[in-house]
Amino acid sequence: MKTITVNKNVLSKNDEIAERNQAALTARGIRMFNLLGSPGSGKTTLLENALAHPNVDKSKIAVIEGDLFTDFDAKRMDEIGIRTIQLNTEGACHLEADMVECGIEELNLNGVETLIVDNIGNLVCTASFSLGEHHRIAVTSVTEGNDKPLKYPKLFQTADYVVINKIDLLPFTNFDVDRFKADVLSLNPNAKIFVCSAFKGDGMDEIVEFLTK
Ligand code: ZN
């Protein structure tokens, strides 16, 4: 029986395209964020509420939505007046750089300074595929429990920003914010950690600031 390892080639091909995406965006003065987190962590609600903030100039923002099959998330962006495109992977569980390259080609990015990719809800392989982003944001919620950083280290090691969402639900959980922060920082001492409730609006000003500065 023969076993061949294909991961490395797939990833190095992906990285080539990711580098191309990043160079093309940098040349146009656009910063790309890759937003990662599990299904139900509130990634899209976070984006929706951050981008509807009065300090956000919507003409300077665009969003690429990733999903398996639906266009629900792009419709949500469209409703708040954000330029958006939906990528459907037909079942594939993460976005890859070539998919985002298609999105970049299709979107009108004139005047855009911030491009945000709302990746597929998944804590595992999304973290292994660079899309060419300049910054990576990991979103987690207090209802997911404390063990996420140590169970999914790659995501937290590679994130520039970590957002702890649904802080309004803290009294109903045994989530320990300090322990979570300590675990993230043990993996990634440079991570900037934010606590918010995208639904209620708490802590959103700081998130809007790093998305738009
Ligand atoms: Zn995957």
PDB file of C-alpha atoms and ligand atoms in Angstrom:
ATOM      1  CA  MET A   1       0.000   0.000   0.000  1.00  0.00           C
ATOM      2  CA  LYS A   2       1.220   3.430  -0.872  1.00  0.00           C
ATOM      3  CA  THR A   3       0.573   6.611   1.050  1.00  0.00           C
ATOM      4  CA  ILE A   4       1.434   9.995  -0.360  1.00  0.00           C
ATOM      5  CA  THR A   5       1.437  13.252   1.530  1.00  0.00           C
ATOM      6  CA  VAL A   6      -0.198  16.012  -0.457  1.00  0.00           C
ATOM      7  CA  ASN A   7      -0.688  18.690   2.173  1.00  0.00           C
ATOM      8  CA  LYS A   8       2.591  20.478   1.635  1.00  0.00           C
ATOM      9  CA  ASN A   9       2.100  21.046  -2.079  1.00  0.00           C
ATOM     10  CA  VAL A  10      -1.463  22.169  -1.648  1.00  0.00           C
ATOM     11  CA  LEU A  11      -0.357  24.628   0.995  1.00  0.00           C
ATOM     12  CA  SER A  12       2.638  25.961  -0.900  1.00  0.00           C
ATOM     13  CA  LYS A  13       0.483  26.561  -4.009  1.00  0.00           C
ATOM     14  CA  ASN A  14      -2.011  28.324  -1.764  1.00  0.00           C
ATOM     15  CA  ASP A  15       0.735  30.443  -0.211  1.00  0.00           C
ATOM     16  CA  GLU A  16       1.927  31.574  -3.639  1.00  0.00           C
ATOM     17  CA  ILE A  17      -1.535  32.864  -4.513  1.00  0.00           C
ATOM     18  CA  ALA A  18      -1.901  34.372  -1.039  1.00  0.00           C
ATOM     19  CA  GLU A  19       1.322  36.339  -1.532  1.00  0.00           C
ATOM     20  CA  ARG A  20       0.008  37.565  -4.873  1.00  0.00           C
ATOM     21  CA  ASN A  21      -3.268  38.680  -3.262  1.00  0.00           C
ATOM     22  CA  GLN A  22      -1.409  40.529  -0.540  1.00  0.00           C
ATOM     23  CA  ALA A  23       0.965  42.279  -2.944  1.00  0.00           C
ATOM     24  CA  ALA A  24      -1.919  43.367  -5.203  1.00  0.00           C
ATOM     25  CA  LEU A  25      -3.910  44.750  -2.274  1.00  0.00           C
ATOM     26  CA  THR A  26      -0.913  46.465  -0.680  1.00  0.00           C
ATOM     27  CA  ALA A  27      -0.169  48.164  -4.010  1.00  0.00           C
ATOM     28  CA  ARG A  28      -3.712  49.564  -3.990  1.00  0.00           C
ATOM     29  CA  GLY A  29      -3.454  50.746  -0.368  1.00  0.00           C
ATOM     30  CA  ILE A  30      -5.955  48.149   0.870  1.00  0.00           C
ATOM     31  CA  ARG A  31      -5.532  46.197   4.119  1.00  0.00           C
ATOM     32  CA  MET A  32      -7.180  42.774   4.243  1.00  0.00           C
ATOM     33  CA  PHE A  33      -8.438  41.149   7.438  1.00  0.00           C
ATOM     34  CA  ASN A  34      -9.253  37.430   7.677  1.00  0.00           C
ATOM     35  CA  LEU A  35     -12.006  36.831  10.241  1.00  0.00           C
ATOM     36  CA  LEU A  36     -11.948  33.327  11.712  1.00  0.00           C
ATOM     37  CA  GLY A  37     -14.017  31.516  14.312  1.00  0.00           C
ATOM     38  CA  SER A  38     -16.380  28.652  14.926  1.00  0.00           C
ATOM     39  CA  PRO A  39     -19.975  28.570  13.621  1.00  0.00           C
ATOM     40  CA  GLY A  40     -22.089  30.598  16.040  1.00  0.00           C
ATOM     41  CA  SER A  41     -19.191  32.599  17.507  1.00  0.00           C
ATOM     42  CA  GLY A  42     -20.912  35.684  16.121  1.00  0.00           C
ATOM     43  CA  LYS A  43     -18.440  36.672  13.379  1.00  0.00           C
ATOM     44  CA  THR A  44     -21.057  38.072  11.042  1.00  0.00           C
ATOM     45  CA  THR A  45     -22.983  39.845  13.831  1.00  0.00           C
ATOM     46  CA  LEU A  46     -19.692  41.376  14.962  1.00  0.00           C
ATOM     47  CA  LEU A  47     -19.045  42.669  11.446  1.00  0.00           C
ATOM     48  CA  GLU A  48     -22.601  43.864  11.001  1.00  0.00           C
ATOM     49  CA  ASN A  49     -22.562  45.871  14.224  1.00  0.00           C
ATOM     50  CA  ALA A  50     -18.995  47.140  13.819  1.00  0.00           C
ATOM     51  CA  LEU A  51     -19.596  48.336  10.257  1.00  0.00           C
ATOM     52  CA  ALA A  52     -22.891  50.022  11.119  1.00  0.00           C
ATOM     53  CA  HIS A  53     -20.989  52.138  13.704  1.00  0.00           C
ATOM     54  CA  PRO A  54     -21.225  55.914  13.085  1.00  0.00           C
ATOM     55  CA  ASN A  55     -17.403  56.226  12.872  1.00  0.00           C
ATOM     56  CA  VAL A  56     -17.270  53.865   9.869  1.00  0.00           C
ATOM     57  CA  ASP A  57     -17.082  55.342   6.385  1.00  0.00           C
ATOM     58  CA  LYS A  58     -18.840  52.570   4.455  1.00  0.00           C
ATOM     59  CA  SER A  59     -17.389  53.706   1.143  1.00  0.00           C
ATOM     60  CA  LYS A  60     -13.940  52.604   2.384  1.00  0.00           C
ATOM     61  CA  ILE A  61     -14.979  49.063   3.417  1.00  0.00           C
ATOM     62  CA  ALA A  62     -15.733  45.899   1.466  1.00  0.00           C
ATOM     63  CA  VAL A  63     -16.525  42.399   2.707  1.00  0.00           C
ATOM     64  CA  ILE A  64     -15.999  38.975   1.140  1.00  0.00           C
ATOM     65  CA  GLU A  65     -18.381  36.488   2.734  1.00  0.00           C
ATOM     66  CA  GLY A  66     -17.493  32.795   2.754  1.00  0.00           C
ATOM     67  CA  ASP A  67     -20.092  30.103   3.233  1.00  0.00           C
ATOM     68  CA  LEU A  68     -20.721  26.517   2.198  1.00  0.00           C
ATOM     69  CA  PHE A  69     -23.962  27.097   0.315  1.00  0.00           C
ATOM     70  CA  THR A  70     -25.997  30.149   1.339  1.00  0.00           C
ATOM     71  CA  ASP A  71     -25.839  33.884   0.659  1.00  0.00           C
ATOM     72  CA  PHE A  72     -27.454  34.847   3.985  1.00  0.00           C
ATOM     73  CA  ASP A  73     -24.345  36.640   5.244  1.00  0.00           C
ATOM     74  CA  ALA A  74     -23.754  38.726   2.116  1.00  0.00           C
ATOM     75  CA  LYS A  75     -27.409  39.793   2.268  1.00  0.00           C
ATOM     76  CA  ARG A  76     -26.801  41.022   5.826  1.00  0.00           C
ATOM     77  CA  MET A  77     -23.850  43.149   4.619  1.00  0.00           C
ATOM     78  CA  ASP A  78     -25.847  44.405   1.662  1.00  0.00           C
ATOM     79  CA  GLU A  79     -28.630  45.512   3.978  1.00  0.00           C
ATOM     80  CA  ILE A  80     -26.298  47.793   5.937  1.00  0.00           C
ATOM     81  CA  GLY A  81     -24.870  49.273   2.732  1.00  0.00           C
ATOM     82  CA  ILE A  82     -21.513  47.486   2.615  1.00  0.00           C
ATOM     83  CA  ARG A  83     -20.022  46.411  -0.726  1.00  0.00           C
ATOM     84  CA  THR A  84     -19.932  42.639  -0.612  1.00  0.00           C
ATOM     85  CA  ILE A  85     -19.597  39.427  -2.527  1.00  0.00           C
ATOM     86  CA  GLN A  86     -20.564  35.907  -1.444  1.00  0.00           C
ATOM     87  CA  LEU A  87     -18.232  32.988  -2.067  1.00  0.00           C
ATOM     88  CA  ASN A  88     -19.871  29.562  -1.869  1.00  0.00           C
ATOM     89  CA  THR A  89     -17.490  26.641  -1.521  1.00  0.00           C
ATOM     90  CA  GLU A  90     -20.156  23.963  -2.225  1.00  0.00           C
ATOM     91  CA  GLY A  91     -19.234  22.132   0.944  1.00  0.00           C
ATOM     92  CA  ALA A  92     -15.497  22.826   1.311  1.00  0.00           C
ATOM     93  CA  CYS A  93     -14.854  23.775   4.923  1.00  0.00           C
ATOM     94  CA  HIS A  94     -12.420  26.685   4.509  1.00  0.00           C
ATOM     95  CA  LEU A  95     -11.589  29.441   2.048  1.00  0.00           C
ATOM     96  CA  GLU A  96      -8.416  29.276  -0.013  1.00  0.00           C
ATOM     97  CA  ALA A  97      -6.392  32.077  -1.557  1.00  0.00           C
ATOM     98  CA  ASP A  98      -7.577  31.399  -5.132  1.00  0.00           C
ATOM     99  CA  MET A  99     -11.216  31.745  -4.061  1.00  0.00           C
ATOM    100  CA  VAL A 100     -10.448  35.105  -2.477  1.00  0.00           C
ATOM    101  CA  GLU A 101      -8.529  36.121  -5.599  1.00  0.00           C
ATOM    102  CA  CYS A 102     -11.763  35.586  -7.591  1.00  0.00           C
ATOM    103  CA  GLY A 103     -13.646  37.669  -5.024  1.00  0.00           C
ATOM    104  CA  ILE A 104     -11.092  40.486  -5.299  1.00  0.00           C
ATOM    105  CA  GLU A 105     -11.445  40.455  -9.104  1.00  0.00           C
ATOM    106  CA  GLU A 106     -15.244  40.585  -8.954  1.00  0.00           C
ATOM    107  CA  LEU A 107     -15.579  43.258  -6.266  1.00  0.00           C
ATOM    108  CA  ASN A 108     -15.333  46.940  -7.090  1.00  0.00           C
ATOM    109  CA  LEU A 109     -12.602  48.006  -4.674  1.00  0.00           C
ATOM    110  CA  ASN A 110     -12.278  51.627  -5.836  1.00  0.00           C
ATOM    111  CA  GLY A 111     -11.884  53.809  -2.755  1.00  0.00           C
ATOM    112  CA  VAL A 112     -11.747  50.801  -0.423  1.00  0.00           C
ATOM    113  CA  GLU A 113      -9.122  50.874   2.340  1.00  0.00           C
ATOM    114  CA  THR A 114     -10.266  47.865   4.387  1.00  0.00           C
ATOM    115  CA  LEU A 115     -11.290  44.506   2.936  1.00  0.00           C
ATOM    116  CA  ILE A 116     -12.635  41.973   5.414  1.00  0.00           C
ATOM    117  CA  VAL A 117     -12.995  38.282   4.627  1.00  0.00           C
ATOM    118  CA  ASP A 118     -15.630  36.586   6.801  1.00  0.00           C
ATOM    119  CA  ASN A 119     -14.265  33.040   6.587  1.00  0.00           C
ATOM    120  CA  ILE A 120     -16.268  29.832   6.933  1.00  0.00           C
ATOM    121  CA  GLY A 121     -17.119  28.911  10.525  1.00  0.00           C
ATOM    122  CA  ASN A 122     -14.353  26.444  11.387  1.00  0.00           C
ATOM    123  CA  LEU A 123     -11.533  26.511  13.934  1.00  0.00           C
ATOM    124  CA  VAL A 124      -9.266  23.949  12.322  1.00  0.00           C
ATOM    125  CA  CYS A 125      -8.247  24.196   8.672  1.00  0.00           C
ATOM    126  CA  THR A 126      -9.177  27.847   8.131  1.00  0.00           C
ATOM    127  CA  ALA A 127      -6.108  28.667  10.235  1.00  0.00           C
ATOM    128  CA  SER A 128      -3.780  26.761   7.877  1.00  0.00           C
ATOM    129  CA  PHE A 129      -4.777  28.591   4.698  1.00  0.00           C
ATOM    130  CA  SER A 130      -3.441  32.097   4.300  1.00  0.00           C
ATOM    131  CA  LEU A 131      -5.631  34.201   2.026  1.00  0.00           C
ATOM    132  CA  GLY A 132      -3.043  36.958   1.746  1.00  0.00           C
ATOM    133  CA  GLU A 133      -4.474  38.879   4.679  1.00  0.00           C
ATOM    134  CA  HIS A 134      -2.448  41.559   6.435  1.00  0.00           C
ATOM    135  CA  HIS A 135      -4.162  40.813   9.761  1.00  0.00           C
ATOM    136  CA  ARG A 136      -5.975  37.849  11.215  1.00  0.00           C
ATOM    137  CA  ILE A 137      -8.836  38.122  13.709  1.00  0.00           C
ATOM    138  CA  ALA A 138      -9.965  35.128  15.796  1.00  0.00           C
ATOM    139  CA  VAL A 139     -13.484  35.425  17.202  1.00  0.00           C
ATOM    140  CA  THR A 140     -14.629  33.240  20.059  1.00  0.00           C
ATOM    141  CA  SER A 141     -17.614  33.521  22.379  1.00  0.00           C
ATOM    142  CA  VAL A 142     -17.949  32.876  26.103  1.00  0.00           C
ATOM    143  CA  THR A 143     -20.520  30.135  25.394  1.00  0.00           C
ATOM    144  CA  GLU A 144     -17.838  28.077  23.587  1.00  0.00           C
ATOM    145  CA  GLY A 145     -15.923  27.495  26.798  1.00  0.00           C
ATOM    146  CA  ASN A 146     -12.409  28.103  27.999  1.00  0.00           C
ATOM    147  CA  ASP A 147     -10.578  25.308  26.236  1.00  0.00           C
ATOM    148  CA  LYS A 148     -10.480  26.732  22.694  1.00  0.00           C
ATOM    149  CA  PRO A 149      -6.971  28.294  22.672  1.00  0.00           C
ATOM    150  CA  LEU A 150      -5.227  25.143  23.873  1.00  0.00           C
ATOM    151  CA  LYS A 151      -7.373  22.829  21.713  1.00  0.00           C
ATOM    152  CA  TYR A 152      -6.999  24.915  18.541  1.00  0.00           C
ATOM    153  CA  PRO A 153      -3.599  26.531  19.060  1.00  0.00           C
ATOM    154  CA  LYS A 154      -2.881  27.330  15.416  1.00  0.00           C
ATOM    155  CA  LEU A 155      -5.770  29.767  15.179  1.00  0.00           C
ATOM    156  CA  PHE A 156      -4.716  31.659  18.292  1.00  0.00           C
ATOM    157  CA  GLN A 157      -0.986  31.521  17.470  1.00  0.00           C
ATOM    158  CA  THR A 158      -1.573  33.159  14.098  1.00  0.00           C
ATOM    159  CA  ALA A 159      -4.175  35.750  15.129  1.00  0.00           C
ATOM    160  CA  ASP A 160      -3.154  39.395  15.480  1.00  0.00           C
ATOM    161  CA  TYR A 161      -6.455  40.174  17.202  1.00  0.00           C
ATOM    162  CA  VAL A 162      -8.555  37.905  19.416  1.00  0.00           C
ATOM    163  CA  VAL A 163     -12.138  38.935  20.151  1.00  0.00           C
ATOM    164  CA  ILE A 164     -14.073  37.372  23.036  1.00  0.00           C
ATOM    165  CA  ASN A 165     -17.714  37.882  22.051  1.00  0.00           C
ATOM    166  CA  LYS A 166     -21.062  37.486  23.857  1.00  0.00           C
ATOM    167  CA  ILE A 167     -19.665  38.890  27.104  1.00  0.00           C
ATOM    168  CA  ASP A 168     -23.282  39.761  28.062  1.00  0.00           C
ATOM    169  CA  LEU A 169     -23.847  35.991  28.500  1.00  0.00           C
ATOM    170  CA  LEU A 170     -20.929  35.609  30.944  1.00  0.00           C
ATOM    171  CA  PRO A 171     -23.161  35.213  34.065  1.00  0.00           C
ATOM    172  CA  PHE A 172     -24.767  32.154  32.450  1.00  0.00           C
ATOM    173  CA  THR A 173     -21.476  30.331  31.800  1.00  0.00           C
ATOM    174  CA  ASN A 174     -18.402  29.166  33.702  1.00  0.00           C
ATOM    175  CA  PHE A 175     -16.136  31.010  31.243  1.00  0.00           C
ATOM    176  CA  ASP A 176     -13.080  32.569  32.901  1.00  0.00           C
ATOM    177  CA  VAL A 177     -11.968  35.655  30.937  1.00  0.00           C
ATOM    178  CA  ASP A 178      -8.613  35.988  32.717  1.00  0.00           C
ATOM    179  CA  ARG A 179      -7.724  32.341  32.183  1.00  0.00           C
ATOM    180  CA  PHE A 180      -8.691  32.559  28.521  1.00  0.00           C
ATOM    181  CA  LYS A 181      -6.543  35.654  28.030  1.00  0.00           C
ATOM    182  CA  ALA A 182      -3.612  33.987  29.793  1.00  0.00           C
ATOM    183  CA  ASP A 183      -3.930  30.897  27.563  1.00  0.00           C
ATOM    184  CA  VAL A 184      -4.014  33.033  24.402  1.00  0.00           C
ATOM    185  CA  LEU A 185      -0.984  35.044  25.530  1.00  0.00           C
ATOM    186  CA  SER A 186       0.923  31.869  26.414  1.00  0.00           C
ATOM    187  CA  LEU A 187       0.545  30.825  22.751  1.00  0.00           C
ATOM    188  CA  ASN A 188       0.899  34.266  21.239  1.00  0.00           C
ATOM    189  CA  PRO A 189       2.320  37.035  23.438  1.00  0.00           C
ATOM    190  CA  ASN A 190       1.653  39.633  20.718  1.00  0.00           C
ATOM    191  CA  ALA A 191      -2.088  38.977  20.402  1.00  0.00           C
ATOM    192  CA  LYS A 192      -4.295  41.966  21.102  1.00  0.00           C
ATOM    193  CA  ILE A 193      -7.363  40.761  22.995  1.00  0.00           C
ATOM    194  CA  PHE A 194     -10.742  42.480  22.997  1.00  0.00           C
ATOM    195  CA  VAL A 195     -13.900  41.677  24.949  1.00  0.00           C
ATOM    196  CA  CYS A 196     -17.288  42.640  23.526  1.00  0.00           C
ATOM    197  CA  SER A 197     -20.936  41.936  23.022  1.00  0.00           C
ATOM    198  CA  ALA A 198     -21.582  42.491  19.326  1.00  0.00           C
ATOM    199  CA  PHE A 199     -25.286  41.991  19.991  1.00  0.00           C
ATOM    200  CA  LYS A 200     -25.544  44.558  22.821  1.00  0.00           C
ATOM    201  CA  GLY A 201     -22.837  46.890  21.520  1.00  0.00           C
ATOM    202  CA  ASP A 202     -20.432  46.756  24.494  1.00  0.00           C
ATOM    203  CA  GLY A 203     -16.751  47.036  23.577  1.00  0.00           C
ATOM    204  CA  MET A 204     -17.419  47.752  19.898  1.00  0.00           C
ATOM    205  CA  ASP A 205     -15.632  51.137  19.736  1.00  0.00           C
ATOM    206  CA  GLU A 206     -12.199  49.541  20.152  1.00  0.00           C
ATOM    207  CA  ILE A 207     -12.951  46.942  17.470  1.00  0.00           C
ATOM    208  CA  VAL A 208     -14.146  49.607  15.028  1.00  0.00           C
ATOM    209  CA  GLU A 209     -10.932  51.500  15.735  1.00  0.00           C
ATOM    210  CA  PHE A 210      -8.578  48.715  14.736  1.00  0.00           C
ATOM    211  CA  LEU A 211     -10.681  47.809  11.700  1.00  0.00           C
ATOM    212  CA  THR A 212     -10.654  51.343  10.340  1.00  0.00           C
ATOM    213  CA  LYS A 213      -7.459  53.010  11.606  1.00  0.00           C
TER     214      LYS A 213
HETATM  215 ZN    ZN B   1     -11.257  22.904   5.554  1.00  0.00          ZN
END
